Coordinates of C-alpha atoms in Angstrom, one line a residue:
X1 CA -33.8 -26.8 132.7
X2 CA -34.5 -27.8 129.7
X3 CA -35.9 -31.6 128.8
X4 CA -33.2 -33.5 126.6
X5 CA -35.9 -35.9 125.4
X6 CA -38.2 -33.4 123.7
X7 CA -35.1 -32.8 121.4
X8 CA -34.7 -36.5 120.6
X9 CA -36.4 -36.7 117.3
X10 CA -34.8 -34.1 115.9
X11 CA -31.5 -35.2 116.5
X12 CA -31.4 -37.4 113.3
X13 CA -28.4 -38.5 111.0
X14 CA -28.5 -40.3 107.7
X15 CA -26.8 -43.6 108.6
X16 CA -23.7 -44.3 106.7
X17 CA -23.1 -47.3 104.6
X18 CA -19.9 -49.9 105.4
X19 CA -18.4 -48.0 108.5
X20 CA -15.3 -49.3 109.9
X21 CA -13.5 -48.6 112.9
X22 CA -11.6 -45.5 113.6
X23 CA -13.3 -42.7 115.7
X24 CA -13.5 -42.7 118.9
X25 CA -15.9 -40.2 121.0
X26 CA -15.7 -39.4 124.5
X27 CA -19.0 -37.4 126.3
X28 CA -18.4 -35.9 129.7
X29 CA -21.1 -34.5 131.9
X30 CA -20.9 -31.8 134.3
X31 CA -22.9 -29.8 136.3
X32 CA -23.5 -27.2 133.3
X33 CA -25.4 -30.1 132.9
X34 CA -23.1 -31.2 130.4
X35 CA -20.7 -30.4 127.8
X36 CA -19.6 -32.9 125.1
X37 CA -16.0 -33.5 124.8
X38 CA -15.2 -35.8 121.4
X39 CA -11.8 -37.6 120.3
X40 CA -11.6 -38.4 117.1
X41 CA -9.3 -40.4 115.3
X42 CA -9.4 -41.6 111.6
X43 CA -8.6 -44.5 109.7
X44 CA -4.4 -44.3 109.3
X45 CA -4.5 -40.8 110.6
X46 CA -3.7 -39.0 114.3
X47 CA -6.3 -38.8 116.5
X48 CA -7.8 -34.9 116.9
X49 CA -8.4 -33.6 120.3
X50 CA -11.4 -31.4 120.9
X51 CA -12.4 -28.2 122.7
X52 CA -16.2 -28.7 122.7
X53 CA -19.1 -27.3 124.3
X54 CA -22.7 -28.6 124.4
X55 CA -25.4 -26.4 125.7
X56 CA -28.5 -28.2 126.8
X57 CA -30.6 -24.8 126.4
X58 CA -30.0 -24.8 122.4
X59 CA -28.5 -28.4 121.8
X60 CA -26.1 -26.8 119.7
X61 CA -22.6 -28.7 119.8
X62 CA -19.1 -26.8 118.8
X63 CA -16.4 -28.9 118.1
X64 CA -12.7 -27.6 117.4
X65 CA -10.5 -30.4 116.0
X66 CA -7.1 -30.6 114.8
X67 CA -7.6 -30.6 110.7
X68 CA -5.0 -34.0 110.1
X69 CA -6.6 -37.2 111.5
X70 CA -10.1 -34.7 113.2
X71 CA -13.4 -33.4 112.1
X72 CA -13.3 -29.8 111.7
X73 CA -15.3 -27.9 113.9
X74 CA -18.4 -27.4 112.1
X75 CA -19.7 -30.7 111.3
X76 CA -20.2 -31.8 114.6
X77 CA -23.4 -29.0 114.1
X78 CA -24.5 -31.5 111.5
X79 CA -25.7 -33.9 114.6
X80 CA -26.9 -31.0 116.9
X81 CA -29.0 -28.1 115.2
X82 CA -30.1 -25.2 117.5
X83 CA -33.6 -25.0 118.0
X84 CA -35.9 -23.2 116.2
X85 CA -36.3 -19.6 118.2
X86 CA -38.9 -16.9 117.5
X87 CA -36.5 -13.9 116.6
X88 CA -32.7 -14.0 116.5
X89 CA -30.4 -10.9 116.1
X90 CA -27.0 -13.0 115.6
X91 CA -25.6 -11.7 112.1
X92 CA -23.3 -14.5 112.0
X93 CA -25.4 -18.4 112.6
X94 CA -22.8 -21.0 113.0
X95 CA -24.6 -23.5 111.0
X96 CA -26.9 -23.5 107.7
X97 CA -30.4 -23.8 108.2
X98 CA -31.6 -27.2 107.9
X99 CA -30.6 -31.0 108.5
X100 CA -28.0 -33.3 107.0
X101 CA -30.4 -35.0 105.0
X102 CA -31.0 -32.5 103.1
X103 CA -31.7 -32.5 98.9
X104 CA -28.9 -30.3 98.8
X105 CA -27.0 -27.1 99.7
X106 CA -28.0 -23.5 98.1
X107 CA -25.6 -20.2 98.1
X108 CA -27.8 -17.1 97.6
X109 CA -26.4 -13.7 96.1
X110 CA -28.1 -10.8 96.8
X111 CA -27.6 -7.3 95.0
X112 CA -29.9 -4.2 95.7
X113 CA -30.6 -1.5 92.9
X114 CA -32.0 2.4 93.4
X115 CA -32.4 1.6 97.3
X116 CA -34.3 4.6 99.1
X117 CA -32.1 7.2 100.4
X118 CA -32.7 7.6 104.3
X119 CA -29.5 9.6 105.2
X120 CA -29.8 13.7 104.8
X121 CA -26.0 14.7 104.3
X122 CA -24.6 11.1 102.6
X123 CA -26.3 7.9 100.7
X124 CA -28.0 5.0 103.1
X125 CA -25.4 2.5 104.4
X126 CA -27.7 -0.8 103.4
X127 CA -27.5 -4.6 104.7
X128 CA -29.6 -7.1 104.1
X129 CA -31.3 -9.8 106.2
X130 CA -32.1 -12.8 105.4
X131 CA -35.5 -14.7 107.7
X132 CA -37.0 -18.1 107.2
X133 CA -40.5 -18.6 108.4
X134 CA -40.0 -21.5 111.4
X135 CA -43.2 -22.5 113.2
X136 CA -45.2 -19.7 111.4
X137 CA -42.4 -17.5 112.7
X138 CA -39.9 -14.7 110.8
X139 CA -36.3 -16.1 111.7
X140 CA -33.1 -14.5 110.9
X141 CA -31.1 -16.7 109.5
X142 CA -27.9 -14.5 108.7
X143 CA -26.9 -11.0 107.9
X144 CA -24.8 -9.2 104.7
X145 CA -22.1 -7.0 105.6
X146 CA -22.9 -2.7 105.5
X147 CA -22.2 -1.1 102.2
X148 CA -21.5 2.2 102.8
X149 CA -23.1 5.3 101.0
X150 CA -24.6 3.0 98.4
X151 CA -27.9 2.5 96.6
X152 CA -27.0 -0.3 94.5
X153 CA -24.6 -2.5 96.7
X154 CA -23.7 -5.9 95.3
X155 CA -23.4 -7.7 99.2
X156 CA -20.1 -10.0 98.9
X157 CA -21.4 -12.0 101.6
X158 CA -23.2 -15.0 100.8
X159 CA -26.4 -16.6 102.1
X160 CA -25.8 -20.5 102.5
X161 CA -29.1 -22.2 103.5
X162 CA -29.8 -26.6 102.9
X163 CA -32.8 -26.3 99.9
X164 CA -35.4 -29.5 100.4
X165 CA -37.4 -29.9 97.3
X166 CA -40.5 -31.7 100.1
X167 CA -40.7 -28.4 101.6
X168 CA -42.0 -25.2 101.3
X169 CA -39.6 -22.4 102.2
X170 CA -40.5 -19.1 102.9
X171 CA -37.9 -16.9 102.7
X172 CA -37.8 -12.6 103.7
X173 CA -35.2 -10.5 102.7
X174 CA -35.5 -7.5 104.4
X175 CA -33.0 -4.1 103.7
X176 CA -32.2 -1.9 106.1
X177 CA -30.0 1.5 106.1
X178 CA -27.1 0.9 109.2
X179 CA -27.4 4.2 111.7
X180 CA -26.1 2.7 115.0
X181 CA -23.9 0.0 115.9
X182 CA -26.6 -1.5 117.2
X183 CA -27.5 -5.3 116.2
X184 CA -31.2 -4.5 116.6
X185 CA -33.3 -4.2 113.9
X186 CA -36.2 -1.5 114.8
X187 CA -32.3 0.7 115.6
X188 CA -31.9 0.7 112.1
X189 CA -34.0 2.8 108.8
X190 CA -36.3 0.2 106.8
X191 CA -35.8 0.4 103.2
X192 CA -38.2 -2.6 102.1
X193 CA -38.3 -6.0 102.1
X194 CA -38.8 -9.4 99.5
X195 CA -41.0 -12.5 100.5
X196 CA -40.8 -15.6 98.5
X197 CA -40.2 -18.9 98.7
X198 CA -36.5 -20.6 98.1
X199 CA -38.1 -23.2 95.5
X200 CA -38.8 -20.2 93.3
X201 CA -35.6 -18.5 93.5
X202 CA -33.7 -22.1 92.8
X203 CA -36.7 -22.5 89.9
X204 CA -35.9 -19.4 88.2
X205 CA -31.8 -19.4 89.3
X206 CA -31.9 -15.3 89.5
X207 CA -34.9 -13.5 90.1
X208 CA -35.6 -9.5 90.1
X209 CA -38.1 -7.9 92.2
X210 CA -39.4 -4.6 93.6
X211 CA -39.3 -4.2 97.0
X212 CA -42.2 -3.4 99.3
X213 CA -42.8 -1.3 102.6
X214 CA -43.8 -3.0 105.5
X215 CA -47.6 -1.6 104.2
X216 CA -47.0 -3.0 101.2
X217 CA -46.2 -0.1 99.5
X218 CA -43.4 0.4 97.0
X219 CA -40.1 1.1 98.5
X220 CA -39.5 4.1 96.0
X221 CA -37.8 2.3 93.0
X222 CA -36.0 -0.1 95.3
X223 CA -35.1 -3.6 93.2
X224 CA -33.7 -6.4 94.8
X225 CA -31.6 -9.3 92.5
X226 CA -31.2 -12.7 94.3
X227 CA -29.0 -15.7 92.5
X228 CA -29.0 -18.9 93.4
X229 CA -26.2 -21.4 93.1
X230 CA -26.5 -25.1 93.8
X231 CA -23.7 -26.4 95.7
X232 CA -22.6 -29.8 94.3
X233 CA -18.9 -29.1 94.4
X234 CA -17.2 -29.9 97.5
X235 CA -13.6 -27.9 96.7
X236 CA -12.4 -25.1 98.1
X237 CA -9.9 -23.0 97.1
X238 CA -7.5 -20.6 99.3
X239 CA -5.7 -17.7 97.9
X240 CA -3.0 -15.7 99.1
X241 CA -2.8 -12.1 98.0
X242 CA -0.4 -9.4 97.5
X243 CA 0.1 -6.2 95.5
X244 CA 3.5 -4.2 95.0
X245 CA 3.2 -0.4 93.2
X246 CA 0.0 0.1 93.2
X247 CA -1.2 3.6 92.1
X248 CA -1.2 6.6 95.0
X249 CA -5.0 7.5 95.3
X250 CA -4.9 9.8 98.5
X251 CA -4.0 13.1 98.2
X252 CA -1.9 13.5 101.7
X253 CA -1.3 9.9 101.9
X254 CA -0.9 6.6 99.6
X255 CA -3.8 4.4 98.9
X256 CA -6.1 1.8 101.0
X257 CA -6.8 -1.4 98.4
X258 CA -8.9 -3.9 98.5
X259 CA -9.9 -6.5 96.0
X260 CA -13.3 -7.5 94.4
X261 CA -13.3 -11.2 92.9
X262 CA -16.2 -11.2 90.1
X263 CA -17.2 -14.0 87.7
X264 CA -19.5 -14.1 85.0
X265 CA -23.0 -15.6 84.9
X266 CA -25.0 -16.9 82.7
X267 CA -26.3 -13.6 80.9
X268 CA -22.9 -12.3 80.6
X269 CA -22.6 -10.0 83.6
X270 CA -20.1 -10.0 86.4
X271 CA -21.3 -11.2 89.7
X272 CA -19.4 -10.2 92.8
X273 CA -17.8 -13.2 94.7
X274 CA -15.6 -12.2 97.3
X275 CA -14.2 -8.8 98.8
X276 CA -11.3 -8.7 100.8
X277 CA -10.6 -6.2 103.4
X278 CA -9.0 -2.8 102.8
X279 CA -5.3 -2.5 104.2
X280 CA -4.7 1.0 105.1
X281 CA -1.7 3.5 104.2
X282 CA 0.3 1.2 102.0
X283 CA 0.8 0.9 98.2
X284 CA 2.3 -3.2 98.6
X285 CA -0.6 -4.2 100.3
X286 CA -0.7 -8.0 101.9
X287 CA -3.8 -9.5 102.6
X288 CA -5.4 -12.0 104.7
X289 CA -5.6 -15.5 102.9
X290 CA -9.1 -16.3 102.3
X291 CA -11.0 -19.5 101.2
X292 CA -14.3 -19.6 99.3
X293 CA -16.5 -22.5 97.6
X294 CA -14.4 -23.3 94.0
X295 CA -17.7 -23.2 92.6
X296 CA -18.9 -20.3 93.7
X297 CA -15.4 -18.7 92.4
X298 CA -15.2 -20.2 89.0
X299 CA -18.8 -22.5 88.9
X300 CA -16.1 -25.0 89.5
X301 CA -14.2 -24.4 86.2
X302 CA -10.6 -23.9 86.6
X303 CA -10.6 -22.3 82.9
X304 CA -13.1 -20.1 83.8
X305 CA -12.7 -16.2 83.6
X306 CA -12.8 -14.6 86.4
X307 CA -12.0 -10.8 87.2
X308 CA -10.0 -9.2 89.9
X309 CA -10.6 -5.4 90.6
X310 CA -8.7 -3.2 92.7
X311 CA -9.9 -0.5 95.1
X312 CA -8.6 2.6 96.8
X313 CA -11.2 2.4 99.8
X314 CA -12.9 6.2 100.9
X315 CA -15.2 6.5 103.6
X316 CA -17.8 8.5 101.6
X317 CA -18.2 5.1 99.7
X318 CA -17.2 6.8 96.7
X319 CA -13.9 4.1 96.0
X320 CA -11.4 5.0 93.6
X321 CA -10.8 2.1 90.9
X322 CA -6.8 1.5 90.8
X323 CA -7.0 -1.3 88.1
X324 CA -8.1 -4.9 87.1
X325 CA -7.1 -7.9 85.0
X326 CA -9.0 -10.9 84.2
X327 CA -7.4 -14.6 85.0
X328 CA -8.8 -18.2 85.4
X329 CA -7.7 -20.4 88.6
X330 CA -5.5 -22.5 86.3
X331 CA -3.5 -19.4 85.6
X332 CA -3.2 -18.5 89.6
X333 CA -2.6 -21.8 90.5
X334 CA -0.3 -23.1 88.1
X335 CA 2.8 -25.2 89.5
X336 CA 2.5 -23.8 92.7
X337 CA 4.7 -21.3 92.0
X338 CA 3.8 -17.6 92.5
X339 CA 2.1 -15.7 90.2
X340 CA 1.5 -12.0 89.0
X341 CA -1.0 -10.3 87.2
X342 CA -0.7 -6.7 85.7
X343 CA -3.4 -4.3 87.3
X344 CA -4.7 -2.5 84.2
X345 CA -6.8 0.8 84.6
X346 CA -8.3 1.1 80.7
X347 CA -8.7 4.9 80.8
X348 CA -5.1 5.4 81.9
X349 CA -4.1 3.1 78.8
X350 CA -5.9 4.7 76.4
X351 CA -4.6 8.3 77.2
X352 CA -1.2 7.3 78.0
X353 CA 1.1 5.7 75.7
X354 CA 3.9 5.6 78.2
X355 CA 1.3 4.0 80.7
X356 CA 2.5 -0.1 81.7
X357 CA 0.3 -0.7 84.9
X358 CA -1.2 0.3 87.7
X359 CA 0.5 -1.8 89.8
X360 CA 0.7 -5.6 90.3
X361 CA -1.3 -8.2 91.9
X362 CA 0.5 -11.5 93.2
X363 CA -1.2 -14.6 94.2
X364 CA 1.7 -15.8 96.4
X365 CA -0.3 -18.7 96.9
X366 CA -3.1 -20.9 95.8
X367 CA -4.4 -24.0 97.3
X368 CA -7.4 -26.1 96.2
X369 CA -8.6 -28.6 98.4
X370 CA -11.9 -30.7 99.5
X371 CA -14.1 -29.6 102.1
X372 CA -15.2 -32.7 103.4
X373 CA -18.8 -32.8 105.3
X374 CA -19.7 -34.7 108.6
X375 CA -21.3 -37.2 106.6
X376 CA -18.9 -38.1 104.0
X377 CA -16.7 -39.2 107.4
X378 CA -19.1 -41.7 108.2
X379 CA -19.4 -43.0 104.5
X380 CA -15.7 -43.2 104.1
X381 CA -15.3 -45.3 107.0
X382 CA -14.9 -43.2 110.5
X383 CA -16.5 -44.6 112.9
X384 CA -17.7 -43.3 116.4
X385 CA -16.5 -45.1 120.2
X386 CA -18.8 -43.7 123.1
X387 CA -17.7 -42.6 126.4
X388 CA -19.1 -41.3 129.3
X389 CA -17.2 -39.4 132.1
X390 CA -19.8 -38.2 134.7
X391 CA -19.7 -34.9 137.3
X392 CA -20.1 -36.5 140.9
X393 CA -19.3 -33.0 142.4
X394 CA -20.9 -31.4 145.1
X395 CA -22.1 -28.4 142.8
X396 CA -25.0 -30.7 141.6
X397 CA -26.5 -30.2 144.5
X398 CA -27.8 -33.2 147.0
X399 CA -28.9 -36.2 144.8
X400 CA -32.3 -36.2 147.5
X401 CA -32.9 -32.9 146.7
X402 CA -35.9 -32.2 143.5
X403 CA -33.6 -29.5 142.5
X404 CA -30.4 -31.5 141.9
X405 CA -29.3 -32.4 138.7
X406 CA -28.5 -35.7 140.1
X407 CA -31.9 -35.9 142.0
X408 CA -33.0 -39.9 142.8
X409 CA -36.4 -39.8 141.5
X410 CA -39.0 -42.2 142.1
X411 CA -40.3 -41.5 138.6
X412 CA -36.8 -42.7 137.4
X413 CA -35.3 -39.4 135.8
X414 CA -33.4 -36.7 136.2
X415 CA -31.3 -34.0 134.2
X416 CA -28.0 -36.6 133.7
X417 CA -30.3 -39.4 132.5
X418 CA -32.4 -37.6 130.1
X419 CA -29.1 -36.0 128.7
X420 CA -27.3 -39.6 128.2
X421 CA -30.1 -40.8 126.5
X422 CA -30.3 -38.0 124.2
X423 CA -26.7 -38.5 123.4
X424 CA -26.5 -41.8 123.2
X425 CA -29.1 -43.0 121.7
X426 CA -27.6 -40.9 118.6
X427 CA -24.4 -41.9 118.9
X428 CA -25.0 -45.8 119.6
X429 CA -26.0 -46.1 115.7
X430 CA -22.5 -45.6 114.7
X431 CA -20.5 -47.6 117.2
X432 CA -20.2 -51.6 116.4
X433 CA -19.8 -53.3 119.6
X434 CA -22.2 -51.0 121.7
X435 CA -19.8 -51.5 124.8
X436 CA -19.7 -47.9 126.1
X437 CA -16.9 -47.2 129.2
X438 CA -18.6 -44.9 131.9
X439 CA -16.6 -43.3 134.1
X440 CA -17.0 -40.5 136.8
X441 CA -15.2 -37.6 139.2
X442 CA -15.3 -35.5 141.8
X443 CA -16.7 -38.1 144.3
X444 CA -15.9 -39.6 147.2
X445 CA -16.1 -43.8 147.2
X446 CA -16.7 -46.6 149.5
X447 CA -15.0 -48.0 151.7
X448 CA -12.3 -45.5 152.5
X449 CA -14.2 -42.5 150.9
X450 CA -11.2 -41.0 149.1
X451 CA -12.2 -38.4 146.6
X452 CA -11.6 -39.9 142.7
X453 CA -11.7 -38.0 139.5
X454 CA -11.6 -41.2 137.3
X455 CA -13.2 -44.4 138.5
X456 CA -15.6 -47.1 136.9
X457 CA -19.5 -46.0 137.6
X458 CA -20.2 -50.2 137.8
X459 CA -17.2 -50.2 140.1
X460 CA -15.2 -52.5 137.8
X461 CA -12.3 -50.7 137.0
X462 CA -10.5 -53.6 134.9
X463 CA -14.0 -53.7 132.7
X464 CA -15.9 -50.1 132.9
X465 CA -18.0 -50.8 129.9
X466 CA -21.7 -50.6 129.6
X467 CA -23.6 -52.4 127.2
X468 CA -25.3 -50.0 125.4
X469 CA -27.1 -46.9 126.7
X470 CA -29.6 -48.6 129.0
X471 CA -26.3 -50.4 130.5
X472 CA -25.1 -46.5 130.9
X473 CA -28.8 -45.7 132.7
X474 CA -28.3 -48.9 134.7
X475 CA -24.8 -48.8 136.1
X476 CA -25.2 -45.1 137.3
X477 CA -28.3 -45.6 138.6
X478 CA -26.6 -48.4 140.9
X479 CA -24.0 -46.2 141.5
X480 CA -25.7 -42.9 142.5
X481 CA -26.7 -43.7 146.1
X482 CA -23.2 -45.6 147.1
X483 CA -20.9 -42.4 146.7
X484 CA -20.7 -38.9 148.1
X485 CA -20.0 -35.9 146.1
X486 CA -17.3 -34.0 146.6
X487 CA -14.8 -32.1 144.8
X488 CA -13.1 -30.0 143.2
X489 CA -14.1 -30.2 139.5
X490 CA -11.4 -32.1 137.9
X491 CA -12.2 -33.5 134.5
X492 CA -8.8 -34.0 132.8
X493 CA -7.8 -37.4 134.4
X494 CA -10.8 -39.0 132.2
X495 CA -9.6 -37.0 129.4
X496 CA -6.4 -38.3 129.1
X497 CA -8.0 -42.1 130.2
X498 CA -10.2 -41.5 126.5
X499 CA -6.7 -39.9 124.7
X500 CA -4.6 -43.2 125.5
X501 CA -7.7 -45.3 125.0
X502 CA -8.2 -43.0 121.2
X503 CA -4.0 -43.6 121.1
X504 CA -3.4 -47.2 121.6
X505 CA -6.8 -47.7 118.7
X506 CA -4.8 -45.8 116.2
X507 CA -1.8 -47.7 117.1
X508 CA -3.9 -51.0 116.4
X509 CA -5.0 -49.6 113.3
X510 CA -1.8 -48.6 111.9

């Protein structure tokens, strides 16, 4: 199992300035050993109720909140970071790389040109990898999505890592051409990889280099472009899509469109952005809305050009271009009212004189908004109220027992402790008062040893708060021999107990 306190340190969050009341948080322990479950409430606003998990074998915390009056889901990650590991295959990490202190955040591009051809009868199918070098170890840090049959793929999916000026990071981008299904690498053709370090590539804002073999040979004539983007600007903006008319590409059928969103850098050529996905069979094609960094869209310029190309998807790679037109977000944005855009094929123009469009492209919505970060909570005034609900079940195994989770040691630790002082200790920074209620379940209680699922662990149940984490550590340690575990599992009565408690706060606020 692991040890909570070995993680301790790095479980470290810049302290906010002039925090008021308003958030309320409510940790439960189980026999998983734990999982956290939070309530949140803001300032004025509802309070957001949670479906959380915290694993002690990563320390990674998910949080789902409701958007109005709750965190969103990813910020509680800002306070629990997965541990470093050796090797990871997961093409999609759930947070960016690094701590919420850091100088700032950094969105890398990455575009390949005259990639080595591994497949005999088509083109290689390329993504890249991205690896930071943790504890003198390669670690994948996230994956690209597959171009198929291309040599010079511009990968729409962007690398967002936190970029500390202190520190020296080494970053690998390795390519590799997709055979299998399979998420490991050595399943995959190598096509040659880039080492540097991210200071460089934020130094020099776009850098070009040949790739190598894993010999350090040349890769053929395989380049490798990597951009970097600083990202200051906390909108976002979410488009809705639609085209009606589009042109027939398919011989036996109608067309499959996509869209490519491009804008254009600093030397004048157009960087990919964003690519939607391909609807099949259909000429008035509706996509999935979207939402991507405004600056990374338009370098936060509403007045900005951007261009939006349309696609008839094939599977040989080889997509048919249906048309494109040029717009700025003012333009898609503008009174909220729907807007449309001519899709314009140039060589059809030309030729024709009868020729109008290609189709049209409708934003039938467009919505910019703030994405807010965990810590910009704490400096506008959220606040965090600690509780603790305990799991007395049986399942824990016998409290005089080494192996129990629960296990009365003579050294004075056990699985529970070491994860409340983990927890707490972190949390306790942000609550005023540092009067924490501590409740339990699933146990059986003196005198008349009916089972509970919601009683005080200092067997007060007019006054079940703890003064601060060691008054936690103290009341269940008093507690632990006096009660018999029993059972079932039943969490929810202290769930609702933290809900009213997060309730009747908002309703003192208000």
């Amino acid at each position: 199992m692991t040890d909570f306190r070995n993680r301790q340190n790095r479980l470290k969050l810049q302290k906010g300035a002039g925090c008021k009341s308003a958030l309320s948080r409510s940790l439960y322990l189980c026999d998983c050993p734990c999982f956290l479950l939070p309530v949140l409430e803001r300032e004025g606003g509802r309070s957001g109720f949670p479906d959380c998990l915290l694993y002690p074998t990563t320390f990674l915390a998910r949080l789902a909140f409701s958007h109005r009056g709750g965190i969103p889901m990813k910020y509680c990650q800002e306070l629990l970071l997965p541990d470093p590991m050796a090797y990871t295959i997961s093409p999609t990490p759930s947070v960016p790389v690094g701590t919420p202190n850091c100088v700032c955040r950094v969105e890398l591009s990455v575009c390949g040109q005259n990639l080595l051809d591994r497949d005999v009868t088509s083109k290689s199918d390329p993504f890249c990898v991205l690896f930071m070098e943790i504890n003198e170890k390669w670690t994948e840090i996230d994956r690209t999505e597959t171009a198929i049959n291309n040599l010079n793929p511009a990968f729409s999916k962007k690398f967002i890592i936190d970029y500390h000026f202190e520190e020296v990071q080494k970053l690998k981008f390795a390519l590799f051409d997709q055979d299998k299904s399979s998420m490991q690498l050595y399943e995959h053709d190598f096509l040659g990889e880039f080492s540097c370090t991210l200071g460089s590539i934020v130094s020099s804002k776009k850098v070009t280099r040949a790739l190598v073999l894993g010999n350090g040979k040349p890769a053929g004539k395989g380049m490798i472009t990597i951009a970097a983007q600083e990202l200051l600007d906390n909108r976002v903006i979410t488009l809705s899509m639609a085209g009606r008319k589009l042109d027939k590409k398919d011989l036996f059928g109608k067309s499959d469109p996509f869209l490519e969103f491009y804008k254009q850098g600093d030397d004048g050529k157009w960087m990919l952005v964003h690519r939607t996905e391909v609807i099949k069979y259909t000429l008035d094609p509706v996509w999935k809305p979207f939402t991507v960094p405004l600056i990374s869209l338009c370098d936060g310029d509403t007045e900005k050009q951007i261009k939006i190309v349309c696609y008839d998807y094939d599977n040989d790679g080889g997509h048919d271009f249906i048309g494109e037109f040029q717009t700025s977000v003012d333009m898609m944005c503008r009174d909220g009212s729907v807007a449309e855009f001519e899709c314009i094929n140039p060589k059809k123009q030309k030729k024709k004189r009868s020729y109008k469009n290609s189709g049209i492209i409708i934003v039938k919505s467009c919505k910019i908004t703030r994405d807010y970060s965990f810590l910009d909570y704490i400096l506008g005034g959220c606040q965090l109220m600690f509780t603790v609900g305990i799991d007395f079940t049986a399942s824990n195994g016998n409290p005089r027992d080494p192996t129990s989770l629960h296990y009365i040691n003579p050294m004075g630790s056990n699985e529970y402790l070491s994860a409340i002082w983990a927890v707490g200790q972190i949390i306790q920074d942000y609550d005023t008062d540092k009067m924490f209620p501590a409740l339990g379940f699933g146990a059986q209680l003196p005198p008349d040893w009916k089972v509970s699922h919601e009683f005080a662990i200092n067997f007060n149940p007019t006054n079940p708060f703890c003064l601060g984490v060691e008054g936690i550590v103290q009341a269940y340690s008093s507690c632990l021999p006096h009660i018999r575990f029993y059972g079932p599992t039943n969490f929810s009565p202290i769930i609702n107990h933290v809900a009213r408690f997060a309730a009747q706060a908002t309703q003192q606020e208000s």
